[in-house]
Structure formats: structure tokens, C-alpha cells
PDB file of C-alpha atoms in Angstrom:
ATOM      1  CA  UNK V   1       0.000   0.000   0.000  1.00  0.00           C
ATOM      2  CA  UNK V   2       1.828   3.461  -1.232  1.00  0.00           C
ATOM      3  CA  UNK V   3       2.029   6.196   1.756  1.00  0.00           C
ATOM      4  CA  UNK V   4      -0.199   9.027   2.072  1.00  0.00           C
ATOM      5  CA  UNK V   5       1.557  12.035   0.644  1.00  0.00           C
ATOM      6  CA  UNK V   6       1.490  14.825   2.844  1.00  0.00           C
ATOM      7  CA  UNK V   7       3.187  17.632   1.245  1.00  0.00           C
ATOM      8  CA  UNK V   8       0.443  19.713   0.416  1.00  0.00           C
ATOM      9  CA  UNK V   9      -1.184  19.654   4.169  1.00  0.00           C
ATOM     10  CA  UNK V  10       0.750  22.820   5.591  1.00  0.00           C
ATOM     11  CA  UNK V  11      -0.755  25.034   2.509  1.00  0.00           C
ATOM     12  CA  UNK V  12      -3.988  23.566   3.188  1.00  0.00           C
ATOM     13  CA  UNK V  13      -3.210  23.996   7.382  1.00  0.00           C
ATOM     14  CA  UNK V  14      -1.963  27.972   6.598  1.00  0.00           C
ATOM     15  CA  UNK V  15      -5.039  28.547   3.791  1.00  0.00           C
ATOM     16  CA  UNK V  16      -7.156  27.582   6.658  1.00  0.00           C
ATOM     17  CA  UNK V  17      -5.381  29.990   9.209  1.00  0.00           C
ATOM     18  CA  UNK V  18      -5.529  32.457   6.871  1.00  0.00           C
ATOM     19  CA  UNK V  19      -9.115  32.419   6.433  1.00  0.00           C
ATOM     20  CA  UNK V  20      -9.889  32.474   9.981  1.00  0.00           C
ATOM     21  CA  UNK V  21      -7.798  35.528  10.389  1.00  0.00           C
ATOM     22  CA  UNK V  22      -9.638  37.455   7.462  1.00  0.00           C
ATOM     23  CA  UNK V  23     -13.308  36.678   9.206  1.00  0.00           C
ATOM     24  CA  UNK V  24     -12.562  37.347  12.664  1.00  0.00           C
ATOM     25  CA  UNK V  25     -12.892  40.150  14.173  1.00  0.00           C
ATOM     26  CA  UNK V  26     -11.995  40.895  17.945  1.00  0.00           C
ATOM     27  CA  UNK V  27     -13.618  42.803  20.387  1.00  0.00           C
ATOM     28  CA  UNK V  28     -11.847  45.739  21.465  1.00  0.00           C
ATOM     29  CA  UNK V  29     -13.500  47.097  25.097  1.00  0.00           C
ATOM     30  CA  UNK V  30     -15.233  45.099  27.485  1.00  0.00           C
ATOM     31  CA  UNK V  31     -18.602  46.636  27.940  1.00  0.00           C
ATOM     32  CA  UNK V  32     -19.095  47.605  31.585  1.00  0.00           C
ATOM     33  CA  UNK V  33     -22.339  49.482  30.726  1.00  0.00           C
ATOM     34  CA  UNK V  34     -25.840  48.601  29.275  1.00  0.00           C
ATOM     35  CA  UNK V  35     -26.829  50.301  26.726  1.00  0.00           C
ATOM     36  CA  UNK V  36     -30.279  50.009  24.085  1.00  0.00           C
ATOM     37  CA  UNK V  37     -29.579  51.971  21.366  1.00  0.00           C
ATOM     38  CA  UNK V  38     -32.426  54.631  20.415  1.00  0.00           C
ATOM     39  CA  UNK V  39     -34.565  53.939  17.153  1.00  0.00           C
ATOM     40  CA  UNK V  40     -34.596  56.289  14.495  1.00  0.00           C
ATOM     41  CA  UNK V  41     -36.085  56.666  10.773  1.00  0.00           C
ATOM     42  CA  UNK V  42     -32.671  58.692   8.946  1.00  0.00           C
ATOM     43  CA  UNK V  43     -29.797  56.124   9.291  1.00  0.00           C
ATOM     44  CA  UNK V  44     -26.884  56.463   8.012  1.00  0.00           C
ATOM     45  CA  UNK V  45     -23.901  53.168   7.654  1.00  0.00           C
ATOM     46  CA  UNK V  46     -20.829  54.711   8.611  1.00  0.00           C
ATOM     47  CA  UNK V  47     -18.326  53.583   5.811  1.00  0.00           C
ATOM     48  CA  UNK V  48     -14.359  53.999   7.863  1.00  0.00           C
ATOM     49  CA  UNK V  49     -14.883  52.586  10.881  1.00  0.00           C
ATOM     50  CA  UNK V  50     -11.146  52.658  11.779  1.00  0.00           C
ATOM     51  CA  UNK V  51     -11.970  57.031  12.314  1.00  0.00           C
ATOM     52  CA  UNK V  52     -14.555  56.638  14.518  1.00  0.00           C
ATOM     53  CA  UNK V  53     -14.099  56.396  18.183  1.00  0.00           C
ATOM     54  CA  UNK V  54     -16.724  54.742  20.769  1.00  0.00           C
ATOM     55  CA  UNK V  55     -18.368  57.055  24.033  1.00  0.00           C
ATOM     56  CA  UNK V  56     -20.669  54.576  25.988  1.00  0.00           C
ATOM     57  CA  UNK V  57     -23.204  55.960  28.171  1.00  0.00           C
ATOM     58  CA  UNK V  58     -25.794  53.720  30.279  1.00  0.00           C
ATOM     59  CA  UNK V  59     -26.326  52.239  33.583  1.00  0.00           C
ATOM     60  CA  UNK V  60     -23.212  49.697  34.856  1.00  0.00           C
ATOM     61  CA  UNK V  61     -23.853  46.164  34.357  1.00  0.00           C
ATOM     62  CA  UNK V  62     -24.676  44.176  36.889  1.00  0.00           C
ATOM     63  CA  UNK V  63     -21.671  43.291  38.243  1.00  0.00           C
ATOM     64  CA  UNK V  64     -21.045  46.868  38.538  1.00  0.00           C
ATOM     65  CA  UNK V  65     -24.056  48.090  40.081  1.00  0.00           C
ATOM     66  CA  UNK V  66     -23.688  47.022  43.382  1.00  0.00           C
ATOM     67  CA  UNK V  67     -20.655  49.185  43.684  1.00  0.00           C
ATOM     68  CA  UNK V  68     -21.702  52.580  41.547  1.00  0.00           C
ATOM     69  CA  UNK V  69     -25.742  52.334  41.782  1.00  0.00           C
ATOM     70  CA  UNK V  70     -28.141  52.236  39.070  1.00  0.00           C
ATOM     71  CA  UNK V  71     -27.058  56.156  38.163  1.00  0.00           C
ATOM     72  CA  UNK V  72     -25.556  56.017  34.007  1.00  0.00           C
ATOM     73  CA  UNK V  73     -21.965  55.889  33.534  1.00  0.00           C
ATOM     74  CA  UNK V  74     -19.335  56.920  31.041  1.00  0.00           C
ATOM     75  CA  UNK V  75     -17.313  54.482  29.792  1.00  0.00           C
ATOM     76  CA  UNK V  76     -14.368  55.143  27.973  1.00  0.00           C
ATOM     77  CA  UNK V  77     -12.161  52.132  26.754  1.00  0.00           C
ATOM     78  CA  UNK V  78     -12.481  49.567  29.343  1.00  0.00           C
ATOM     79  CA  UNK V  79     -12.869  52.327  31.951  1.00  0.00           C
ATOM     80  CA  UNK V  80     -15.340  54.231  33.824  1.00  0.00           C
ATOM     81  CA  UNK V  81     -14.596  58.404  33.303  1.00  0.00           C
ATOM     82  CA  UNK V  82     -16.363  61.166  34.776  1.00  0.00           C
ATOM     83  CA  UNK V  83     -16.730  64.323  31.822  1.00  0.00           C
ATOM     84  CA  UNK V  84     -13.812  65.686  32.574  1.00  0.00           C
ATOM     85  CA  UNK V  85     -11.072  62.738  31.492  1.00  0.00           C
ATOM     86  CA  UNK V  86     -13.174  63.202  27.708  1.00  0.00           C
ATOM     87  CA  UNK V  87     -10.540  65.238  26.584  1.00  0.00           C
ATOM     88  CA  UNK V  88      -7.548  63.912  27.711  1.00  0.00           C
ATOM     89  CA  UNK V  89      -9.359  60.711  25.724  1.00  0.00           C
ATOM     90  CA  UNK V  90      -9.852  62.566  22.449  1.00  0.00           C
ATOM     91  CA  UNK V  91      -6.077  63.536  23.018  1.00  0.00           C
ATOM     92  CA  UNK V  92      -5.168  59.885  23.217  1.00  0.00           C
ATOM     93  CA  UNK V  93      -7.046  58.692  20.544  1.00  0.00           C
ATOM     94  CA  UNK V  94      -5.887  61.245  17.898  1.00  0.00           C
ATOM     95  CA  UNK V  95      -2.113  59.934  18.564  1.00  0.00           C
ATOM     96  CA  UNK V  96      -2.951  56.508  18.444  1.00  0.00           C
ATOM     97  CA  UNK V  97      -4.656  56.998  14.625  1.00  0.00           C
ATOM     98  CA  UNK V  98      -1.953  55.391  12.316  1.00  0.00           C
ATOM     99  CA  UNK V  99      -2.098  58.299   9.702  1.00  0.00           C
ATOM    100  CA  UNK V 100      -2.432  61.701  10.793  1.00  0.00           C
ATOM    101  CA  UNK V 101      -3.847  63.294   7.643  1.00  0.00           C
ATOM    102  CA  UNK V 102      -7.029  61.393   8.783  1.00  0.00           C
ATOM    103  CA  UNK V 103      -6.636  63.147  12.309  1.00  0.00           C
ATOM    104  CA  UNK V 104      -9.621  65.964  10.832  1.00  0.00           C
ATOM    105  CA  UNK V 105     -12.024  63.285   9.492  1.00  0.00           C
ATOM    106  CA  UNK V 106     -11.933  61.180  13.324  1.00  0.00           C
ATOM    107  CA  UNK V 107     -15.252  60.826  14.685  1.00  0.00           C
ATOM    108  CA  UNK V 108     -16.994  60.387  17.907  1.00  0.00           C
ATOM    109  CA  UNK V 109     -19.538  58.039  18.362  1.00  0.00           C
ATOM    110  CA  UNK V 110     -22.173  58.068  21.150  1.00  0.00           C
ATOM    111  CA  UNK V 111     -23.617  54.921  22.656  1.00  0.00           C
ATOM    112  CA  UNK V 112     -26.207  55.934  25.129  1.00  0.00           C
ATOM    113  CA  UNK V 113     -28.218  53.899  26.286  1.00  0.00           C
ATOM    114  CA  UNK V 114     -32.589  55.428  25.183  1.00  0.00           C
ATOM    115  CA  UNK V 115     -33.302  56.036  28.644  1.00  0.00           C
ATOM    116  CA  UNK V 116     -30.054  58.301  29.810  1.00  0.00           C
ATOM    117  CA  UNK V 117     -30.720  61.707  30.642  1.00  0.00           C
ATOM    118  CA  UNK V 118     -30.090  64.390  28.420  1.00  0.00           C
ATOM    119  CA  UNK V 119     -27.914  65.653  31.059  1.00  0.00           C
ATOM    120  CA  UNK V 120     -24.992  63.521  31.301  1.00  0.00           C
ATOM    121  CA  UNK V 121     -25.145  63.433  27.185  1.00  0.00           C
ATOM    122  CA  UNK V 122     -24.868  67.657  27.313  1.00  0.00           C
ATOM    123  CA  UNK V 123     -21.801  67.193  29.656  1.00  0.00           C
ATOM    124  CA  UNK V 124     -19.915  64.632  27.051  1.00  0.00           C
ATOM    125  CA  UNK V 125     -20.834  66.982  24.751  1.00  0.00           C
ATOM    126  CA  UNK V 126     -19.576  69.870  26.359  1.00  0.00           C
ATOM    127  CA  UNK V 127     -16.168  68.040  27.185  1.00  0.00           C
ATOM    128  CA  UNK V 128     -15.884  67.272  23.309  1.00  0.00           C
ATOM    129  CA  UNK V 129     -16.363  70.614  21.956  1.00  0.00           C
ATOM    130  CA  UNK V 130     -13.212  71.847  24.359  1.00  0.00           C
ATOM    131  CA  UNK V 131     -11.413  69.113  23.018  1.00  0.00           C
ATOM    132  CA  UNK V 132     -12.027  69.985  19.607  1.00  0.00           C
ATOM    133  CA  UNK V 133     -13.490  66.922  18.705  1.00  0.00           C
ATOM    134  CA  UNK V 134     -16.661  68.134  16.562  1.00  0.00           C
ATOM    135  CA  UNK V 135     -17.520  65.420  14.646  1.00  0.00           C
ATOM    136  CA  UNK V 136     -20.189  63.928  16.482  1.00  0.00           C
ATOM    137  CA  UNK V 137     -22.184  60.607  15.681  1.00  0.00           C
ATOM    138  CA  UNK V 138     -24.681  59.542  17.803  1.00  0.00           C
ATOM    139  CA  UNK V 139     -25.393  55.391  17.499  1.00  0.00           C
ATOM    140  CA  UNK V 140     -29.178  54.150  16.961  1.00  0.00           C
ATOM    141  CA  UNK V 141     -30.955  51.478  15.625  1.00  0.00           C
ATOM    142  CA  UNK V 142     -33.509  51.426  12.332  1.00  0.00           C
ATOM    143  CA  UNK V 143     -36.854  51.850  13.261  1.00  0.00           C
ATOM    144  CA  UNK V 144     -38.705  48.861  11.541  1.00  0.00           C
ATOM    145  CA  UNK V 145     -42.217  50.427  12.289  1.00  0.00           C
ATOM    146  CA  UNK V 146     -41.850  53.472  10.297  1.00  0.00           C
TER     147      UNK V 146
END
């Protein structure tokens, strides 16, 4: 009985690899607060998400509420931030963008969560217009009833 010719098994093995690589994508920031995005009618697909950066807003989980109460939090990275550490944020995420003649089209994305009050949302807002960051993008879902 002739051997089983194994010469082609690492391109198959690294084809394979490869492929994996190209559909997976990995989660960048833990989510330490819940959020349901608001519904809305005029949606627009964002089309280079690599320029946008991510602002969530929403009560903590629940392995967090014990410890910070049911009040919404900011969460920036994998890190709860009061309004003022926004810009320090927008600073950090401007020098972290690989090419710097993108630096003016960056945007900032809001994640709040439909029933946050409009008064923690002014705040980041408020923070991100001192930082210069005036792009703004606010995250909802398509409203299927309309």
C-alpha cells in the first residue's frame, strides 16, 4: 500500500489559518455598561470605521451596580470616566490613529443607552467641543415600524 503524501497539508493547514484571520474580528473594550440603542427613521452606515471612536453611556452592568448604583456611567475604553477625562481621551485617541492626515475626518460616536438623561449626554458633549473633537455621531438602531 503506497504512503499518504502529505506535502500539500501545511498550505492547506496555513489557507485555513488564513481564512480564519480574514473573518474574525476581535472585540476591542469590554462593555461595563448597558446600553439600548435609540430607534430612528434617517440612518446612516458609517463607511471607515477605523476614524470613529466609541463614548458609551448607560447604567453599569450588573456586576457593577452594586458598587456605583443604578445612576448612568461613562465608559471610555475599558474604563469608567467622569466628563472631565473626555478630553484627555480625544487627546489619546488622535495619537494613536496610524495616519495623521485622517486626524480631521476622526469621529466620535455616542452609545447611550434610550433612557439616559439628556444631562450627562450635554456634559460629554460639552467636554468634546473643548477638546475639539466636533464630529459627532450619535449610534441608533432602524426603526422597523416606520
Amino acid at each position: 500500500m503506497p504512503e499518504l503524501n502529505t506535502s500539500s497539508l501545511p498550505d492547506l493547514i496555513f489557507s485555513v489559518l488564513f481564512f480564519f484571520m480574514m473573518v474574525t474580528s476581535m472585540r476591542e473594550v469590554t462593555l461595563k455598561v448597558q446600553f439600548t440603542t435609540p430607534s430612528g427613521t434617517e440612518i446612516e452606515k458609517l463607511e471607515r470605521k477605523s476614524l470613529v471612536s466609541y463614548i458609551y453611556i448607560g447604567p453599569p452592568t450588573k456586576d457593577y451596580r452594586a458598587a456605583l448604583g443604578p445612576a448612568s456611567r461613562i465608559q471610555l475604553n475599558d474604563k469608567f470616566a467622569e466628563p472631565s477625562a473626555i478630553r484627555e481621551y480625544v487627546k489619546q485617541e488622535r495619537e494613536s490613529m496610524t495616519s495623521q492626515k485622517d486626524v480631521p475626518f476622526m469621529k466620535m460616536s455616542l452609545k447611550a443607552d434610550v433612557n439616559t438623561h439628556m444631562g450627562i449626554i450635554t456634559d460629554v458633549k460639552q467636554e468634546l467641543r473643548k477638546a475639539q473633537a466636533l464630529n459627532l455621531v450619535y449610534s441608533a438602531s432602524l426603526d422597523k415600524n416606520k
